[in-house]
Coordinates of C-alpha atoms in Angstrom, one line a residue:
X22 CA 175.7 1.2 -72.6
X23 CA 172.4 -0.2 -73.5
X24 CA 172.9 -3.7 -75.2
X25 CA 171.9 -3.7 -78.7
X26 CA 168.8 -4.8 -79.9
X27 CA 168.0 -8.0 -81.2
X28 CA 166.5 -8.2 -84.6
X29 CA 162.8 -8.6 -84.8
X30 CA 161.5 -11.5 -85.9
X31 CA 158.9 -11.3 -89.1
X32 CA 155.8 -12.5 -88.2
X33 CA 154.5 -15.3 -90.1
X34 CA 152.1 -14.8 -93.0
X35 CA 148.9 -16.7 -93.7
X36 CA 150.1 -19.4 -96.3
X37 CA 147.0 -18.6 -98.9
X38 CA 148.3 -14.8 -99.5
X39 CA 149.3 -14.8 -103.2
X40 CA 152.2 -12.8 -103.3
X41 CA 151.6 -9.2 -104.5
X42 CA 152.2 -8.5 -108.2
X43 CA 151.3 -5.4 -110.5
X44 CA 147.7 -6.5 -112.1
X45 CA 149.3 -5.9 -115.5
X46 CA 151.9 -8.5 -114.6
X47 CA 149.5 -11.0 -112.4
X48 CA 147.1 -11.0 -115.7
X49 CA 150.0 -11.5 -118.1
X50 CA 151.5 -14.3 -115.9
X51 CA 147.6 -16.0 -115.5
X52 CA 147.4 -15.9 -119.5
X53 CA 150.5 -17.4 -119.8
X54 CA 150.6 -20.1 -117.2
X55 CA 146.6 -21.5 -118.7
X56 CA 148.4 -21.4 -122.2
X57 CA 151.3 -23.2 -121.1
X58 CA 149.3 -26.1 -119.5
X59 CA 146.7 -25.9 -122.6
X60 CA 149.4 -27.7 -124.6
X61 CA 150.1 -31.2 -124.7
X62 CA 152.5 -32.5 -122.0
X63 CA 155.2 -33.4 -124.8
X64 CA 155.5 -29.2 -126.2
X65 CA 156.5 -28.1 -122.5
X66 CA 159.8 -27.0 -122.3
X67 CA 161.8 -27.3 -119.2
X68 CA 161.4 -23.5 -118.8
X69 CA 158.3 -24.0 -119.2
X70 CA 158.0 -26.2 -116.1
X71 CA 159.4 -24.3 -114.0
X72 CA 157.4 -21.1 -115.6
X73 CA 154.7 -22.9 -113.8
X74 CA 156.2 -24.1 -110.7
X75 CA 156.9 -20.2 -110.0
X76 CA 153.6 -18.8 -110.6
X77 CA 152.0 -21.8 -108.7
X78 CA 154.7 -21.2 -106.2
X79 CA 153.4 -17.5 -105.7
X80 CA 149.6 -18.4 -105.8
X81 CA 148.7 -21.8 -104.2
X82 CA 150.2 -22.7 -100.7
X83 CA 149.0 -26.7 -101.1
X84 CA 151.8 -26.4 -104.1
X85 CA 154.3 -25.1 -102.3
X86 CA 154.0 -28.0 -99.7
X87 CA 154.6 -30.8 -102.2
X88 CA 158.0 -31.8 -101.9
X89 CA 160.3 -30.0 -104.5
X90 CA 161.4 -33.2 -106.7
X91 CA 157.6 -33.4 -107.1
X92 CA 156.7 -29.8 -108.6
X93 CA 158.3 -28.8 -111.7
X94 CA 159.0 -32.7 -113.6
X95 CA 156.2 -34.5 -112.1
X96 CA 152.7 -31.5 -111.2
X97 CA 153.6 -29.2 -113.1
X98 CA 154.3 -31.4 -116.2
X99 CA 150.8 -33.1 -115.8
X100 CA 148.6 -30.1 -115.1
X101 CA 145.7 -29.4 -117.1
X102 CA 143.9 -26.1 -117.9
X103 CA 140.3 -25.7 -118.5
X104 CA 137.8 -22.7 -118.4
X105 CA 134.3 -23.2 -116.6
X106 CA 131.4 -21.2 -117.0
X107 CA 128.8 -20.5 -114.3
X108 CA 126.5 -23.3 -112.9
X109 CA 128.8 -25.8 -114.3
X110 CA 129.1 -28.2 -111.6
X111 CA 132.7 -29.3 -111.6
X112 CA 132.7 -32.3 -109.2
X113 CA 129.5 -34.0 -108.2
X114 CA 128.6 -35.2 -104.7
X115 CA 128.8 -39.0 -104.7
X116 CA 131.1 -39.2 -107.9
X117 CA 134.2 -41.3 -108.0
X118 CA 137.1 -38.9 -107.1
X119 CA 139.5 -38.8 -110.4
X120 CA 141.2 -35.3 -110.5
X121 CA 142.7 -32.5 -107.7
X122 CA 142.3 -28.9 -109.0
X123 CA 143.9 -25.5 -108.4
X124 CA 141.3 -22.7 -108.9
X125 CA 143.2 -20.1 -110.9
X126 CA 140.7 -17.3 -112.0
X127 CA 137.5 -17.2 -110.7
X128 CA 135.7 -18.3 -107.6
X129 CA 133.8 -21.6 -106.9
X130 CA 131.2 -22.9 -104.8
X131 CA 130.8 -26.5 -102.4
X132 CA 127.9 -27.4 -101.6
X133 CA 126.1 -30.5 -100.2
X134 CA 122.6 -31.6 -101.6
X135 CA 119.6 -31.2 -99.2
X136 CA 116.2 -32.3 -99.2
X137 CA 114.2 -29.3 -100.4
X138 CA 111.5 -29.3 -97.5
X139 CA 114.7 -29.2 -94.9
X140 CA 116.3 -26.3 -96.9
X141 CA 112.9 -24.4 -96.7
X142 CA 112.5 -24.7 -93.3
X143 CA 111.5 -28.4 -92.7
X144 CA 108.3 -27.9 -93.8
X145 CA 106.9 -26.4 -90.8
X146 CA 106.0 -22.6 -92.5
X147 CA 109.7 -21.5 -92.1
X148 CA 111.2 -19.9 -95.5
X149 CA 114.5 -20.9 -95.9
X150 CA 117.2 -19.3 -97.7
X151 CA 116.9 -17.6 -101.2
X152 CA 119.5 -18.9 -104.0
X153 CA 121.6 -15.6 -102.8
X154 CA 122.0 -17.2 -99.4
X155 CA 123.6 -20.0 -100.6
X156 CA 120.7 -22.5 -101.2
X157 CA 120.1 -24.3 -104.8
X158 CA 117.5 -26.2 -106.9
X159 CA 119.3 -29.2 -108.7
X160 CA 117.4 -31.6 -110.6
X161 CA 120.0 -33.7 -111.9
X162 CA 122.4 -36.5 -110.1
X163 CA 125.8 -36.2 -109.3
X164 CA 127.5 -36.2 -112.8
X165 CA 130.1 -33.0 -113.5
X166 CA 133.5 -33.4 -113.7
X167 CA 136.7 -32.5 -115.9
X168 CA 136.1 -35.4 -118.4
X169 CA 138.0 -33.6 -121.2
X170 CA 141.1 -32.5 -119.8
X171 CA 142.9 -29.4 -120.5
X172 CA 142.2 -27.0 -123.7
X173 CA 144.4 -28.7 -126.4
X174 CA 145.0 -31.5 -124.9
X175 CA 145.3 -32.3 -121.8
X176 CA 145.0 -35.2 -120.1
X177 CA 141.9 -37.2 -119.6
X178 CA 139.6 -38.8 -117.1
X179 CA 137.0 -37.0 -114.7
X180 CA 135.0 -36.6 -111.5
X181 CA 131.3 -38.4 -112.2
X182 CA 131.0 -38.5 -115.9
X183 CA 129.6 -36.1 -118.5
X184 CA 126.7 -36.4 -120.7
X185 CA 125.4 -34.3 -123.4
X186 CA 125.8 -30.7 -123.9
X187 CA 127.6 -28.1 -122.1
X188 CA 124.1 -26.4 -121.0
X189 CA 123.0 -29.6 -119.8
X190 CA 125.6 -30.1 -117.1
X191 CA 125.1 -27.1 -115.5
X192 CA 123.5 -26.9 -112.2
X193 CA 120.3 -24.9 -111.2
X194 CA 122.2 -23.4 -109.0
X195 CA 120.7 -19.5 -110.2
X196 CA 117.1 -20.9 -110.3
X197 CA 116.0 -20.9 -106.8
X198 CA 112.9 -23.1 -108.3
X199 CA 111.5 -26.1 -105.7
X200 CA 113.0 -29.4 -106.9
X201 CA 113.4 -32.8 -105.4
X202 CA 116.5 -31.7 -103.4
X203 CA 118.4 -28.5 -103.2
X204 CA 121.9 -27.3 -102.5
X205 CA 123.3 -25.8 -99.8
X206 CA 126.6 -24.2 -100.5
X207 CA 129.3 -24.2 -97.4
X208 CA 132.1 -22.4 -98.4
X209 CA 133.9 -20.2 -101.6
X210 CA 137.1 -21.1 -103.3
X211 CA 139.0 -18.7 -104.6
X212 CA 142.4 -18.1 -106.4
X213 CA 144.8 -20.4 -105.1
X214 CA 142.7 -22.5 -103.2
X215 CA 142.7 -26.3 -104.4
X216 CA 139.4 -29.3 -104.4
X217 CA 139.2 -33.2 -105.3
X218 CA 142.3 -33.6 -103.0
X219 CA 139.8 -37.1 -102.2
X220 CA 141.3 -38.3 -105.2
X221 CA 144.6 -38.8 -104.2
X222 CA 143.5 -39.7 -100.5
X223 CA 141.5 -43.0 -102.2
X224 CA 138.8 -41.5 -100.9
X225 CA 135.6 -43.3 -102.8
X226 CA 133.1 -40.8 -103.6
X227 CA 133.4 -37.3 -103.4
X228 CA 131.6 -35.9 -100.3
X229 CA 130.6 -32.7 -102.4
X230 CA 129.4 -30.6 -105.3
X231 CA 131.8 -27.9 -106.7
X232 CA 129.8 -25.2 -108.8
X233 CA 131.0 -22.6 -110.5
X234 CA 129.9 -19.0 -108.6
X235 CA 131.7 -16.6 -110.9
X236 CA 130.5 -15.7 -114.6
X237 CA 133.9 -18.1 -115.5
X238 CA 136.9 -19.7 -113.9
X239 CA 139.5 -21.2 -114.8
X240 CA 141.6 -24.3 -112.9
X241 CA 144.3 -26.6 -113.3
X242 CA 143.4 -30.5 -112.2
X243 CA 145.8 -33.5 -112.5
X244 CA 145.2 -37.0 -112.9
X245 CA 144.9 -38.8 -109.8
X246 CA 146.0 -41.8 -111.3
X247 CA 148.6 -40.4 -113.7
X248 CA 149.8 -38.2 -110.5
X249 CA 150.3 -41.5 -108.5
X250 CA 152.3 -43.8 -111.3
X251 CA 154.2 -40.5 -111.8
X252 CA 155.1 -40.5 -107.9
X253 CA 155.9 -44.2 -108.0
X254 CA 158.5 -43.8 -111.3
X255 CA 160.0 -41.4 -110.2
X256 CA 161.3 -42.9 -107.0
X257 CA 162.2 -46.0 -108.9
X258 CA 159.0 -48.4 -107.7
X259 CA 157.3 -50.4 -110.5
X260 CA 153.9 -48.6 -111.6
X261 CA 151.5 -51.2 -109.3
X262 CA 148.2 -49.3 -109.1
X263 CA 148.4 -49.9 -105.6
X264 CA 151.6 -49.1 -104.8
X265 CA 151.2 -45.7 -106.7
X266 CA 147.7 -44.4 -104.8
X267 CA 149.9 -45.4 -101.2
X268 CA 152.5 -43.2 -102.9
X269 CA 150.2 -40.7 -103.7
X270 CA 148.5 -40.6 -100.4
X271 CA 151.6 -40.3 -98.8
X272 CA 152.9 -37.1 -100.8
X273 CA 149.5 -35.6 -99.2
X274 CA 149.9 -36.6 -96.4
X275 CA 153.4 -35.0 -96.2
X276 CA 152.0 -32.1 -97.2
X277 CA 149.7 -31.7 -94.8
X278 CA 152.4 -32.3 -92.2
X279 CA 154.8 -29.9 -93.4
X280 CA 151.5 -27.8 -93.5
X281 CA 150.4 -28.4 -89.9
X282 CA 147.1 -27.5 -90.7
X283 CA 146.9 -28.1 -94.8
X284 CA 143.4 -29.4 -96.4
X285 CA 143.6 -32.7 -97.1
X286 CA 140.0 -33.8 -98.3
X287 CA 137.1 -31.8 -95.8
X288 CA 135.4 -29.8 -98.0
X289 CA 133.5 -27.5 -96.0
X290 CA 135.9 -24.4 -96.0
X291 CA 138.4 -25.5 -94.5
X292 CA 141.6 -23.8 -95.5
X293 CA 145.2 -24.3 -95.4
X294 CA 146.8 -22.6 -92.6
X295 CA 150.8 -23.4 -93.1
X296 CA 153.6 -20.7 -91.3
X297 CA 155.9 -19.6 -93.6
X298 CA 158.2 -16.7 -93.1
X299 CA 159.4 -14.1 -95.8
X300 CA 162.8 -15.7 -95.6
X301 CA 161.4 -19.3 -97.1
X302 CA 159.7 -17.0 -100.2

């Protein structure tokens, strides 16, 4: 008699892949989870919380890696939404790190600024890449960032600093025109995917841009700083600025650990690659 066989193992899934969901439900839950961290930290309910920690749970793998004390009282309760439109450059190369983000809707680009003769070809006759190719006028410096915090309220602080209007911080990045320098974009970010994880790494300036690619998207971002005293409280240290950026590292780091292979601050594509197994969901 044949011995039985044993039961096959599930292969592992990629750590990114949002779970499945009707799109009726998936846009409900999107609506609701922006509107939930559009309010001031103090009208969250506890359900609330942990409305977020679930979708977040089913959309970002880097959330999922935090450890679970972390999630629903401490991320969750200091995430901020905010809605982009395109061009508007997010973080800017060379800006002080202040804020990690969650893409939620939408898509985004990185890209690093080059000299505009070496993005045409080094000057030597060769045509480089059209703005469809990934390649950018920019005029401006380094400025962009979520200086405003979430829609009605959220908290503040930013990547760079803003200045004047809306239209005036966005990048050329549709213009394909021949400025002093240009942009070369590396990778997209999609749902799910997370930037500005420098900030919590006390990393000092951000190694580069994030544009917005689609017509609009929408993120969460936390405090770097807030993030870190909220680390230190909660395991009973005293809020020392220093003390609560080590903290903050750290919870990155074990992230990335429990990842194997989680971003922690390269930009250039570079995604999260955590196992997980259908039994952990």
């Amino acid at each position: 008699m044949a011995a039985a066989a044993a039961p096959r193992e599930e292969q592992p899934e990629d750590a990114r892949r949002p779970l499945a969901l009707p799109p009726e439900k998936h846009a409900a839950f999107t609506g609701k989870l922006l509107a939930i961290a559009s309010r001031e930290e103090g009208a969250r309910t506890a359900a609330d919380l942990y409305f977020l920690r679930d979708r977040l749970h089913e959309r970002c793998a880097f959330f999922r890696l935090w450890p679970p004390q972390l999630q629903a009282p401490v991320l969750c309760r200091l995430a901020a939404a905010r809605t982009w439109v395109a061009n508007e450059v997010i973080i800017g190369q060379g800006s002080r790190p202040g804020r990690f983000y969650i893409v939620v809707e939408g898509s985004c680009a990185v890209c690093v600024r080059e000299a505009a003769a070496a993005a045409r070809g080094g000057g030597g006759g060769g045509v480089g890449p059209s703005p469809r190719q990934g390649t950018s006028s920019v005029d401006g410096g380094g400025g962009g960032g979520d200086g405003g915090g979430g829609r009605g309220g959220g908290s503040s602080g930013g990547d760079g600093g803003r200045g004047g209007s809306r239209s005036d911080r966005k990048s050329s990045c549709d213009s394909g025109g021949c400025g002093a320098s240009a942009l070369r974009e590396l990778a997209v970010l999609g749902p799910g995917d997370t930037f500005g994880e420098a900030a919590l790494l006390g990393i000092a300036r951000s190694p580069a841009f994030v544009v917005v690619r689609s017509a609009r998207a929408s993120t969460l971002s936390f405090d770097a700083a807030r993030l870190a005293a909220a680390i230190t409280a909660q395991s009973g240290g005293a809020p020392d600025p220093a003390a609560a950026a080590a903290a903050a590292a750290a919870a990155v780091a074990m992230a990335a650990s429990a990842g194997g292979r989680a971003r922690s601050g390269a930009w250039p594509g570079q995604r999260p690659r955590a196992r997980w197994s259908a039994a952990s969901r």
